[in-house]
Amino acid sequence: MIKLEGISKKFGDTTALENVSLDIKRGEFVALLGPSGCGKSTTLMILAGLLRPSSGQVYFDGKMVNNVEPKDRDIGMVFQSYALYPHMSVIDNIAFPLKQRKVKKKERYQKAREIAAMLQIDQLTDRMPSQLSGGQQQRVAMARALAKDPLFLLLDEPMSNLDARLKVDVRDEIRRLQLKLGITTIIVTHDQEEAMAVADKIAILQNGKIQQYGTPEELFMKPVNLFVAHFMGNPPMNILKCDFLRNGNERVLSGEGFVYNILSTKKLSSEFKGAKVVLGARPHHIQISKVQQENSIPAKVVLVEQLGREKLIKVLLGDNENTTNFIRILSPTDLNVTYDERVFLTLDSEAIHIFDEETGKVIT
Amino acid sequence: MNLARLKKKSYPYLFLAPFAILTLMFFVIPALATLWMAATNLDRKMKADFIGFGNFQRIFADINILPIIKVTLIYVFFSLVLTVAFSLLLAICTQYLVKNKKLGALYRVIWLIPSTMPGLVYVVFWKYIFNPTPGGFANKIVMYFGLEQPISWFNDAGLLIIIIAGVISGASGGMILFSASINSIPEDVYKAARVDGAKDRSIIRDIILPALKWPIMYVTVTSTIGLFASYNFILLATRGGPVVDTTTLALYGYQQAFNRLEYGYGAAISVIVVIISLLLTLLLFRLFDFNKLIRPPRIED
Ligand SMILES: Nc1ncnc2c1ncn2[C@@H]1O[C@H](COP(=O)(O)OP(=O)(O)O)[C@@H](O)[C@H]1O
Ligand SMILES: [Mg+2]
């Protein structure tokens, strides 16, 4: 079990991490997700012991390990650049951690060969790293990290240097291995799809702070703030600024080119007293209709893109020509709409998210 | 072949031509002239008769030649080993062991000073330190500690001083090259090694030194050639004395040609110098497995 407690990290006057706390259970696969520069790698380096936190504690299995050297933390690590030792053959790379542990020569090569076989690189063991493709290097790096049977596996953007197709294969492979070995794994990624695909839990970071920590479903269905809502999902959630109008029991959202009545069954946070909100609606939670319906929003189609399984339709909101508010909708391919066509949108009241514009916090 | 293609094909040669002419004038012709001179008895009378291998026979009969070759080999070998070892030490210390990058860089700059000094100034500096009179720096020190008589340093340990002075000024070149190579090892590789439990010793042996193989070869080969051919410092410091105790083959050739004006004989000696350093260079290439360096990488799929 891993526990981060109030971790902060400063580099000079830049604060890379601020009060980060995280609980990771044994055998869990956790993704640290966030845009570039949000502090993911810094968190991982602190877990590895390659960086010291400015404040806060790191616990492994209940023991404080702030001052424990990386080599004594029982971790395997894969770097974004793979960081293979360039002048050692593949087998020597894999055996290197064992050599440092003074494992006997015969034993360590046998172990290295077993791991190589598990990762299907046993026919490459005599090559030098410079003679390997990116995907092969990635496997060697994984093999090296797993060679000493570590308690924890730390992966820093292990797939960002692979092409799209290979990425999917490798991430499935990593997940398969993780489940097979039951090894507690922490992966750093900026790709929400990757995180959703492999992780049991995701911690979303922004500006050195954890925004939300939970299962992929939780993050996707119940984002706590605008940042999480926008970061999770592709294409991203539609975001519309609007005024929040209270009229007796009616609650109305009014923005550029649209007016929307929130159904009375939808509960909102009683604490919210403001007048400015942001409406969030996922592209597949919006229905397109050719006829006007109750509480529907008029719009004009400006782009139709065939994605294969579904259609991506971009529409401009409003009756008149000079609005600029547009949203993206994913709809079944059998829906026939064409460029410039007038349509009506209905929002699933249960699936929409409303955020306080000032704080970005969710109020639904 | 049409004109346009001819023009295109001839461009590289046109660009190279000026340098080819310069090389011819200042390298090929003097080299050929030296070879020709070595086969003549050209001397102060400036009359050159062809004597074939006469000069070379004379070299083998020269009673000075054995001690001089011995001095040369000692000088080259120890200078080489110490220069490479010392520049490695400096590079590893300042680039890897000292974690403060600015401090390491400052230290390297300090070590660059001797090599930026004009040769003459550098010799004067060493001659001052090891001045044989009681006023010399080294003598002041040893006499402060109770020695009665000043030491005639250059007479007693001339070759040692020459080697040390050469190593100190010569180490900075290798140091810069090695530092740059160490610096080009990605930071992540060190991090990976730390996670894998490697200690400094293992990092230096398994990661840094293998990365320095080709730079070390380069420095070793160029130093070997340079050391065989150099005589300036020795000439200014000891003139090869006492007797021939600090005379290297290159210096001997110089002295024969320009002090004794035996141009033919001097030329023959320098031909020997070239042959020896050529053979040693080939040997070093063998030793470093040079073929591997120029072999293309094997990248598949
Ligand atoms: N060694 C360092 N020195 C100074 N600033 C750093 C250093 N490492 C990271 N940072 C800063 O800390 C922040 C977080 O970096 P990092 O953890 O690498 O982000 P991520 O991996 O999420 O892209 C960035 O603003 C980065 O510039
Ligand atoms: Mg990073």
XYZ file of C-alpha atoms and ligand atoms in Angstrom:
693
model
C 0.000 0.000 0.000
C 1.193 3.455 -0.880
C 0.166 6.636 0.850
C 1.087 10.184 -0.017
C 0.287 12.678 2.681
C 0.318 16.420 2.054
C 3.159 16.263 -0.429
C 4.456 19.576 -1.749
C 7.429 20.118 -4.002
C 9.040 23.409 -4.894
C 11.743 23.990 -7.504
C 13.058 27.438 -6.640
C 9.929 29.585 -6.738
C 7.879 27.270 -8.955
C 5.542 25.035 -7.024
C 5.372 21.725 -8.861
C 3.164 19.982 -6.301
C 0.876 21.394 -3.648
C -0.548 19.355 -0.811
C -0.975 16.135 -2.776
C -2.503 13.231 -0.872
C -3.166 9.861 -2.388
C -4.005 6.344 -1.217
C -3.134 3.379 -3.359
C -4.148 -0.109 -2.361
C -2.148 -3.250 -2.981
C -2.589 -4.574 -6.492
C -4.259 -1.431 -7.750
C -3.450 0.171 -11.074
C -3.544 3.920 -10.638
C -3.099 6.542 -13.345
C -1.786 10.034 -12.703
C -3.473 12.025 -15.402
C -3.114 15.647 -16.381
C -1.806 18.101 -18.932
C 1.904 18.594 -19.479
C 3.640 20.356 -16.611
C 0.976 19.598 -13.991
C 3.372 17.645 -11.784
C 2.789 14.019 -12.782
C 6.446 13.112 -13.259
C 7.383 14.996 -10.113
C 4.893 12.875 -8.158
C 6.358 9.715 -9.657
C 9.950 10.803 -8.912
C 8.946 11.424 -5.314
C 7.411 7.955 -5.137
C 10.609 6.523 -6.601
C 12.769 8.454 -4.165
C 14.601 10.218 -6.973
C 13.235 13.505 -5.627
C 12.695 14.577 -2.048
C 9.381 16.253 -1.247
C 9.652 19.796 0.130
C 7.058 18.801 2.705
C 4.747 15.895 3.392
C 5.265 12.165 3.858
C 5.442 9.103 1.673
C 4.433 5.777 3.208
C 5.013 2.335 1.739
C 3.125 -0.370 3.606
C 2.696 1.949 6.546
C 6.402 2.797 6.807
C 7.585 6.340 6.182
C 10.072 6.153 3.315
C 10.949 9.840 2.780
C 14.613 9.131 3.431
C 14.819 5.710 1.815
C 17.020 5.496 -1.264
C 15.377 4.505 -4.585
C 17.187 1.163 -4.643
C 15.786 0.216 -1.252
C 12.183 1.041 -2.136
C 11.544 -2.182 -4.042
C 10.297 -0.418 -7.158
C 10.648 -1.050 -10.859
C 10.485 1.968 -13.097
C 9.981 2.605 -16.802
C 10.956 6.006 -18.097
C 9.389 7.918 -20.942
C 12.698 7.752 -22.807
C 13.065 4.094 -21.731
C 16.548 4.994 -20.446
C 18.079 1.694 -21.529
C 21.785 1.401 -20.848
C 23.112 2.077 -24.346
C 26.290 -0.002 -24.115
C 24.726 -3.137 -22.727
C 22.945 -5.821 -24.674
C 19.265 -6.436 -24.029
C 19.944 -9.342 -21.701
C 22.528 -7.337 -19.736
C 20.068 -4.481 -19.433
C 17.461 -6.787 -17.977
C 19.960 -8.469 -15.678
C 21.504 -5.212 -14.467
C 19.226 -4.673 -11.448
C 19.880 -8.286 -10.410
C 23.618 -7.807 -10.791
C 23.394 -4.825 -8.444
C 21.667 -7.092 -5.964
C 24.587 -9.495 -6.196
C 22.494 -12.283 -7.679
C 24.805 -14.991 -9.046
C 25.609 -14.789 -12.726
C 23.894 -17.965 -13.806
C 20.817 -17.251 -11.762
C 20.425 -13.689 -12.938
C 20.725 -14.548 -16.618
C 18.209 -17.309 -16.188
C 15.807 -14.922 -14.501
C 16.457 -12.271 -17.183
C 15.710 -14.799 -19.897
C 12.463 -15.805 -18.193
C 11.313 -12.189 -18.064
C 12.387 -11.674 -21.672
C 10.294 -14.652 -22.681
C 7.318 -13.323 -20.758
C 7.579 -10.067 -22.702
C 8.241 -11.874 -25.974
C 11.653 -10.364 -26.552
C 13.629 -13.566 -26.049
C 14.833 -13.525 -29.645
C 16.348 -10.046 -29.151
C 18.478 -10.685 -26.106
C 21.823 -10.257 -27.870
C 20.963 -6.977 -29.546
C 22.098 -3.572 -28.420
C 19.399 -0.996 -27.583
C 20.298 1.026 -30.689
C 19.313 -1.965 -32.800
C 15.758 -2.058 -31.484
C 12.547 -0.397 -32.617
C 10.629 1.840 -30.227
C 8.178 -0.886 -29.273
C 10.979 -3.355 -28.602
C 12.853 -0.837 -26.467
C 9.673 -0.300 -24.499
C 9.434 -4.027 -23.801
C 13.048 -4.197 -22.719
C 12.438 -1.315 -20.338
C 9.431 -3.157 -18.921
C 11.449 -6.343 -18.574
C 14.229 -4.502 -16.747
C 11.697 -2.928 -14.384
C 10.110 -6.309 -13.630
C 13.346 -8.294 -13.342
C 13.752 -7.837 -9.608
C 10.114 -8.694 -8.833
C 9.409 -5.259 -7.412
C 6.557 -4.509 -5.056
C 5.604 -1.417 -7.045
C 5.833 -0.622 -10.721
C 6.165 3.023 -11.746
C 5.586 3.942 -15.378
C 6.286 7.450 -16.657
C 4.437 7.981 -19.945
C 5.551 4.537 -21.138
C 3.633 4.740 -24.382
C 4.046 8.319 -25.499
C 6.823 7.433 -27.934
C 4.858 4.740 -29.727
C 2.604 5.117 -32.731
C -1.153 5.062 -32.225
C -1.791 1.450 -33.189
C 1.104 0.064 -31.170
C -0.002 2.162 -28.207
C -3.265 0.259 -27.953
C -1.483 -3.107 -28.119
C 1.097 -2.100 -25.539
C -1.421 -0.693 -23.105
C -3.460 -3.894 -23.254
C -0.266 -5.849 -22.720
C 0.677 -3.734 -19.714
C -2.760 -4.200 -18.203
C -2.613 -7.958 -18.838
C 0.803 -8.227 -17.180
C -0.287 -6.097 -14.251
C -3.299 -8.290 -13.622
C -1.269 -11.467 -14.067
C 1.451 -10.384 -11.657
C -0.902 -8.498 -9.349
C 1.689 -5.797 -9.037
C 0.724 -2.389 -7.655
C 1.254 -0.051 -10.575
C 1.269 3.691 -11.036
C 1.239 5.056 -14.540
C 1.755 8.657 -15.581
C -0.040 9.790 -18.704
C -1.528 12.852 -20.335
C -3.869 10.705 -22.423
C -7.263 10.324 -20.749
C -8.198 7.473 -23.054
C -5.100 5.534 -22.015
C -5.816 6.196 -18.343
C -9.438 5.102 -18.700
C -8.392 1.962 -20.543
C -5.885 0.610 -18.045
C -6.439 2.111 -14.629
C -8.556 1.026 -11.701
C -8.370 4.556 -10.392
C -7.349 7.875 -11.848
C -5.951 10.910 -10.095
C -6.374 14.035 -12.178
C -3.777 16.703 -11.567
C -3.729 20.323 -12.546
C -1.195 22.943 -11.463
C 0.309 20.542 -8.952
C -2.982 19.801 -7.232
C -5.135 16.694 -7.345
C -8.494 17.716 -8.745
C -10.250 14.413 -8.314
C -9.309 10.853 -7.444
C -11.633 8.019 -8.295
C -12.586 5.287 -10.698
C -12.728 6.143 -14.394
C -16.531 5.988 -14.267
C -16.693 8.374 -11.340
C -14.480 10.859 -13.085
C -16.402 10.583 -16.286
C -19.908 10.599 -14.856
C -19.439 12.803 -11.821
C -16.667 15.292 -12.420
C -16.233 17.568 -9.435
C -15.198 20.556 -11.462
C -14.996 22.049 -14.896
C -11.379 21.008 -15.408
C -12.061 17.324 -14.790
C -15.228 17.468 -16.862
C -13.417 18.988 -19.801
C -10.330 16.794 -19.513
C -12.175 13.482 -19.452
C -13.800 12.315 -22.655
C -13.094 12.680 -26.327
C -14.485 14.695 -28.023
C -14.535 16.849 -24.900
C -17.640 17.901 -23.062
C -19.432 20.910 -24.550
C -19.035 23.931 -22.319
C -21.515 26.822 -22.505
C -21.429 29.952 -20.393
C -24.846 31.127 -19.292
C -26.923 33.069 -16.788
C -28.735 31.194 -14.075
C -32.232 32.590 -13.682
C -34.544 31.651 -10.818
C -38.218 32.194 -11.461
C -40.283 30.778 -8.643
C -39.771 27.036 -8.922
C -38.394 27.333 -12.423
C -34.701 27.371 -13.052
C -33.621 28.613 -16.423
C -30.248 28.681 -18.134
C -29.902 31.461 -20.632
C -26.858 31.877 -22.827
C -25.926 33.153 -26.212
C -28.332 31.530 -28.650
C -30.152 29.285 -26.220
C -32.539 29.095 -23.291
C -32.943 25.894 -21.324
C -35.290 24.951 -18.511
C -33.771 22.656 -15.952
C -36.251 19.938 -15.052
C -37.578 20.300 -11.537
C -36.377 16.780 -10.663
C -32.747 17.804 -11.112
C -31.169 18.597 -7.752
C -28.757 21.489 -7.452
C -26.459 22.348 -4.605
C -28.378 24.540 -2.187
C -25.200 26.462 -1.437
C -25.038 27.960 -4.865
C -26.414 31.490 -4.843
C -24.677 32.974 -7.885
C -26.041 33.999 -11.232
C -23.290 32.893 -13.608
C -22.880 29.222 -14.444
C -21.362 26.956 -17.045
C -23.450 24.264 -18.658
C -21.629 21.071 -19.562
C -23.082 18.430 -21.849
C -21.255 15.446 -23.306
C -21.494 15.084 -27.093
C -23.430 11.821 -26.852
C -25.927 13.167 -24.344
C -27.467 15.574 -26.843
C -30.212 14.461 -29.239
C -30.836 16.027 -32.594
C -34.341 16.323 -33.931
C -35.741 17.882 -37.073
C -38.875 19.133 -35.341
C -39.204 21.504 -32.451
C -39.936 19.914 -29.092
C -40.557 21.135 -25.591
C -37.467 22.764 -24.106
C -35.432 22.171 -27.254
C -32.741 24.479 -28.529
C -32.739 25.608 -32.147
C -29.459 25.241 -34.020
C -27.895 25.127 -37.468
C -25.626 22.364 -38.734
C -22.215 23.626 -39.790
C -20.254 20.398 -40.083
C -20.976 16.698 -40.407
C -18.114 14.273 -39.978
C -18.443 10.537 -40.547
C -16.473 8.716 -37.832
C -17.514 5.221 -38.832
C -19.536 3.992 -35.912
C -21.132 7.396 -35.405
C -21.371 10.910 -36.773
C -19.786 13.975 -35.299
C -22.040 16.932 -35.933
C -21.078 20.489 -35.175
C -23.918 22.985 -34.776
C -24.237 26.705 -34.142
C -26.782 27.512 -31.429
C -29.643 29.953 -31.940
C -32.148 31.226 -34.465
C -30.200 34.060 -35.938
C -27.047 33.973 -37.973
C -24.688 35.912 -35.771
C -24.171 33.671 -32.770
C -20.791 32.080 -32.178
C -21.753 29.455 -29.607
C -21.215 26.060 -31.155
C -21.312 22.549 -29.759
C -20.331 19.072 -30.903
C -22.738 16.182 -30.928
C -22.141 12.481 -31.447
C -25.121 10.795 -33.003
C -25.946 7.509 -34.723
C -25.022 7.340 -38.385
C -28.602 6.783 -39.486
C -29.447 10.356 -38.600
C -29.535 12.290 -41.846
C -28.644 15.923 -41.479
C -26.804 18.099 -43.939
C -24.831 21.242 -43.877
C -26.861 24.400 -43.141
C -29.899 22.417 -42.032
C -31.985 23.788 -39.159
C -32.332 21.329 -36.265
C -33.502 21.211 -32.645
C -31.459 19.884 -29.753
C -32.748 18.253 -26.617
C -30.560 17.768 -23.578
C -30.937 14.881 -21.196
C -31.497 16.749 -17.964
C -30.004 13.966 -15.839
C -26.827 13.867 -17.872
C -26.005 17.551 -17.902
C -23.531 19.153 -15.531
C -23.753 22.654 -14.193
C -20.727 24.415 -12.776
C -20.322 27.620 -10.848
C -18.541 29.884 -13.328
C -16.604 31.629 -10.601
C -15.137 28.569 -8.850
C -15.523 25.964 -11.571
C -17.070 23.618 -9.001
C -19.959 21.426 -9.935
C -23.352 22.379 -8.470
C -25.418 19.508 -9.817
C 26.648 13.133 -70.660
C 25.005 16.505 -70.993
C 26.487 19.749 -69.805
C 24.110 20.316 -66.873
C 24.925 16.955 -65.364
C 28.617 17.472 -65.856
C 28.320 20.800 -64.095
C 26.424 19.265 -61.201
C 28.909 16.452 -60.856
C 31.879 18.779 -60.884
C 30.598 21.095 -58.123
C 31.960 19.139 -55.172
C 35.353 18.970 -56.804
C 35.303 22.682 -57.539
C 34.554 23.431 -53.906
C 37.285 21.082 -52.761
C 39.889 22.341 -55.212
C 41.236 25.299 -53.188
C 41.765 23.079 -50.167
C 43.298 20.367 -52.269
C 45.801 22.897 -53.601
C 46.577 24.156 -50.093
C 47.052 20.601 -48.844
C 49.285 19.877 -51.763
C 51.423 22.949 -51.180
C 51.753 22.781 -47.431
C 51.485 19.102 -46.731
C 52.103 16.768 -49.634
C 55.028 18.652 -51.145
C 56.891 19.144 -47.832
C 56.269 15.502 -46.982
C 57.695 14.401 -50.329
C 60.557 16.858 -49.913
C 61.320 15.361 -46.509
C 61.312 11.876 -47.988
C 63.646 13.026 -50.734
C 65.879 14.833 -48.264
C 66.081 11.736 -46.123
C 67.639 9.971 -49.065
C 70.325 12.641 -49.575
C 73.287 13.919 -47.649
C 72.017 17.523 -47.708
C 73.893 19.497 -45.041
C 75.315 22.964 -44.317
C 77.011 23.013 -47.708
C 73.516 22.816 -49.195
C 74.685 20.229 -51.684
C 72.415 17.236 -52.002
C 73.738 13.903 -53.254
C 71.471 10.897 -53.399
C 72.711 8.302 -50.925
C 69.744 5.921 -50.809
C 69.323 4.370 -47.371
C 72.637 5.793 -46.201
C 71.052 8.015 -43.578
C 69.034 5.139 -42.186
C 72.129 2.985 -41.906
C 73.702 5.876 -40.043
C 70.751 6.009 -37.641
C 71.192 2.355 -36.718
C 74.860 2.950 -36.104
C 74.323 6.140 -34.068
C 75.333 5.439 -30.458
C 72.784 8.008 -29.237
C 69.888 6.340 -30.941
C 69.109 3.587 -28.413
C 69.009 5.850 -25.347
C 66.964 8.347 -27.352
C 64.432 5.731 -28.399
C 64.226 4.619 -24.801
C 63.604 8.213 -23.650
C 61.050 8.654 -26.420
C 59.098 5.531 -25.499
C 59.132 6.387 -21.797
C 58.059 9.950 -22.579
C 55.273 8.942 -24.943
C 54.000 6.039 -22.876
C 53.804 7.796 -19.530
C 52.577 11.079 -21.010
C 49.869 9.200 -22.867
C 48.681 7.051 -20.004
C 48.776 9.895 -17.509
C 47.103 12.372 -19.867
C 44.231 10.030 -20.660
C 43.849 8.885 -17.060
C 44.029 12.408 -15.714
C 41.568 13.865 -18.212
C 39.193 10.982 -17.476
C 39.485 11.637 -13.779
C 38.864 15.349 -14.259
C 35.899 14.778 -16.557
C 34.237 12.189 -14.314
C 34.796 14.298 -11.212
C 33.587 17.572 -12.635
C 30.791 16.206 -14.771
C 29.440 13.346 -12.702
C 30.682 13.199 -9.124
C 30.359 16.936 -8.431
C 26.598 17.395 -8.494
C 26.781 21.181 -8.617
C 27.022 21.841 -12.350
C 28.334 25.393 -12.019
C 31.093 24.349 -9.679
C 32.104 21.558 -12.069
C 32.196 23.945 -15.011
C 34.267 26.457 -13.047
C 36.736 23.736 -12.161
C 37.048 22.738 -15.801
C 37.689 26.332 -16.831
C 40.506 26.518 -14.288
C 42.044 23.406 -15.796
C 41.865 24.997 -19.217
C 44.212 27.813 -18.209
C 47.516 25.942 -18.689
C 46.568 24.933 -22.207
C 45.614 28.492 -23.136
C 49.002 29.817 -22.010
C 51.508 30.511 -24.763
C 54.101 27.722 -24.730
C 56.925 30.071 -23.862
C 55.124 31.496 -20.827
C 54.280 27.987 -19.696
C 57.937 26.909 -19.896
C 59.056 29.999 -17.998
C 56.539 29.147 -15.287
C 57.930 25.620 -14.860
C 61.500 26.826 -15.076
C 60.765 29.270 -12.297
C 59.250 26.602 -10.090
C 62.119 24.163 -10.649
C 64.909 26.721 -10.840
C 68.124 25.016 -9.688
C 69.225 28.017 -7.528
C 68.164 28.379 -3.892
C 65.730 31.076 -5.093
C 63.651 28.579 -7.121
C 60.165 27.904 -5.808
C 60.598 24.164 -5.281
C 64.012 24.649 -3.757
C 62.686 27.245 -1.322
C 60.208 24.661 -0.134
C 62.612 21.741 0.210
C 65.212 23.972 1.863
C 62.602 25.306 4.289
C 62.089 21.714 5.314
C 65.767 21.353 6.059
C 67.539 20.422 2.857
C 71.036 21.960 2.797
C 71.742 22.031 -0.918
C 69.387 23.229 -3.655
C 68.302 20.518 -6.068
C 69.074 20.757 -9.759
C 65.616 19.582 -10.668
C 65.865 19.523 -14.428
C 69.165 17.629 -14.266
C 67.919 15.065 -11.793
C 64.348 14.581 -12.907
C 64.035 16.424 -16.188
C 61.940 13.836 -17.959
C 59.553 13.560 -15.029
C 59.015 17.327 -14.937
C 58.520 17.394 -18.694
C 55.948 14.615 -18.498
C 54.080 16.235 -15.611
C 54.033 19.648 -17.294
C 52.792 18.051 -20.490
C 50.094 16.084 -18.708
C 48.808 19.131 -16.855
C 48.484 21.244 -19.971
C 47.446 18.338 -22.169
C 44.723 16.899 -19.927
C 42.287 19.731 -20.521
C 41.620 18.789 -24.148
C 40.616 15.242 -23.260
C 38.753 16.525 -20.230
C 36.547 18.762 -22.394
C 35.854 15.978 -24.873
C 35.101 13.410 -22.150
C 32.936 15.886 -20.236
C 30.880 16.557 -23.331
C 30.391 12.822 -23.845
C 29.398 12.280 -20.228
C 27.053 15.228 -20.472
C 25.330 13.668 -23.460
C 24.285 10.635 -21.413
C 20.591 11.288 -20.711
C 19.667 12.155 -17.134
C 17.082 9.345 -17.163
C 19.812 6.727 -17.589
C 21.391 7.786 -14.290
C 17.961 7.779 -12.666
C 17.288 4.291 -13.981
C 20.644 3.162 -12.620
C 19.834 4.607 -9.208
C 16.500 2.811 -9.165
C 18.285 -0.384 -10.183
C 20.599 0.052 -7.218
C 23.820 0.941 -9.021
C 26.502 2.638 -6.945
C 28.818 5.342 -8.303
C 31.458 2.758 -9.066
C 29.113 0.684 -11.155
C 27.687 3.749 -12.892
C 31.193 4.861 -13.852
C 32.256 1.388 -14.982
C 29.072 0.205 -16.695
C 27.583 3.413 -18.035
C 30.087 6.267 -18.233
C 33.254 4.486 -19.373
C 31.561 2.526 -22.202
C 30.137 5.826 -23.464
C 33.683 7.204 -23.539
C 35.211 4.422 -25.598
C 35.449 6.352 -28.841
C 36.445 9.669 -27.276
C 39.171 7.787 -25.406
C 40.330 6.219 -28.657
C 40.370 9.597 -30.351
C 42.362 11.229 -27.563
C 44.753 8.275 -27.352
C 45.479 8.248 -31.062
C 45.846 12.004 -31.493
C 47.941 12.230 -28.325
C 50.218 9.435 -29.509
C 50.845 11.160 -32.800
C 51.199 14.546 -31.121
C 53.570 13.280 -28.446
C 55.844 11.575 -30.957
C 56.057 14.706 -33.045
C 56.337 17.320 -30.283
C 59.613 18.731 -29.040
C 58.847 22.415 -28.313
C 58.500 22.175 -24.556
C 61.566 19.970 -24.163
C 63.605 22.186 -26.427
C 62.767 25.246 -24.340
C 63.009 23.472 -20.979
C 66.146 21.318 -21.207
C 67.321 21.287 -24.834
C 67.287 17.539 -24.454
C 69.946 17.527 -21.746
C 71.677 16.586 -19.664
C 73.442 14.689 -22.465
C 70.499 12.967 -24.170
C 68.548 12.212 -20.979
C 65.524 14.166 -22.156
C 66.059 13.977 -25.905
C 63.193 12.445 -27.817
C 63.471 11.247 -31.376
C 61.586 14.257 -32.744
C 63.847 16.635 -30.825
C 66.904 14.759 -32.047
C 65.728 15.140 -35.632
C 65.183 18.834 -35.053
C 68.620 19.249 -33.526
C 70.304 17.361 -36.335
C 68.585 19.471 -38.947
C 68.607 22.922 -37.398
C 71.455 22.971 -34.899
C 73.923 20.788 -36.732
C 72.446 21.619 -40.142
C 72.471 17.955 -41.169
C 69.249 18.283 -43.096
C 69.352 14.860 -44.707
C 70.032 13.066 -41.457
C 67.375 15.064 -39.588
C 64.840 14.299 -42.308
C 65.616 10.596 -42.057
C 65.021 10.693 -38.296
C 61.681 12.429 -38.748
C 60.698 9.777 -41.290
C 61.406 7.188 -38.590
C 59.229 9.199 -36.166
C 56.371 9.179 -38.663
C 56.728 5.444 -39.296
C 56.722 4.590 -35.597
C 53.680 6.728 -34.805
C 51.865 5.330 -37.831
C 52.497 1.765 -36.691
C 51.412 2.585 -33.159
C 48.248 4.256 -34.439
C 47.355 1.160 -36.419
C 48.002 -0.940 -33.346
C 45.737 1.308 -31.284
C 42.964 1.039 -33.879
C 43.238 -2.717 -33.549
C 43.154 -2.452 -29.799
C 40.014 -0.287 -29.804
C 38.265 -2.401 -32.404
C 38.015 0.485 -34.839
C 36.135 -1.623 -37.375
C 33.225 -1.733 -35.014
C 33.008 2.040 -35.005
C 32.597 2.301 -38.741
C 30.250 -0.655 -39.011
C 26.691 0.454 -39.809
C 24.086 -0.096 -37.073
C 21.702 -2.990 -37.506
C 18.221 -1.577 -37.118
C 15.365 -3.738 -38.264
C 11.599 -3.516 -38.072
N 14.216 19.808 -11.976
C 13.311 20.810 -12.102
N 13.689 22.088 -11.905
C 12.789 23.097 -12.014
N 11.508 22.938 -12.307
C 11.057 21.693 -12.516
C 11.944 20.563 -12.437
N 11.226 19.447 -12.693
C 9.967 19.862 -12.946
N 9.859 21.200 -12.834
C 8.623 21.996 -12.999
O 7.623 21.422 -12.223
C 6.394 21.385 -12.930
C 5.885 19.968 -13.037
O 6.761 19.210 -13.849
P 6.512 17.685 -14.204
O 6.230 16.940 -12.962
O 7.654 17.233 -15.021
O 5.215 17.781 -15.104
P 4.508 16.639 -15.987
O 5.281 15.368 -15.823
O 3.139 16.571 -15.460
O 4.526 17.141 -17.377
C 6.658 22.035 -14.280
O 6.239 23.367 -14.212
C 8.140 21.952 -14.430
O 8.616 23.041 -15.177
Mg 6.354 14.249 -17.351
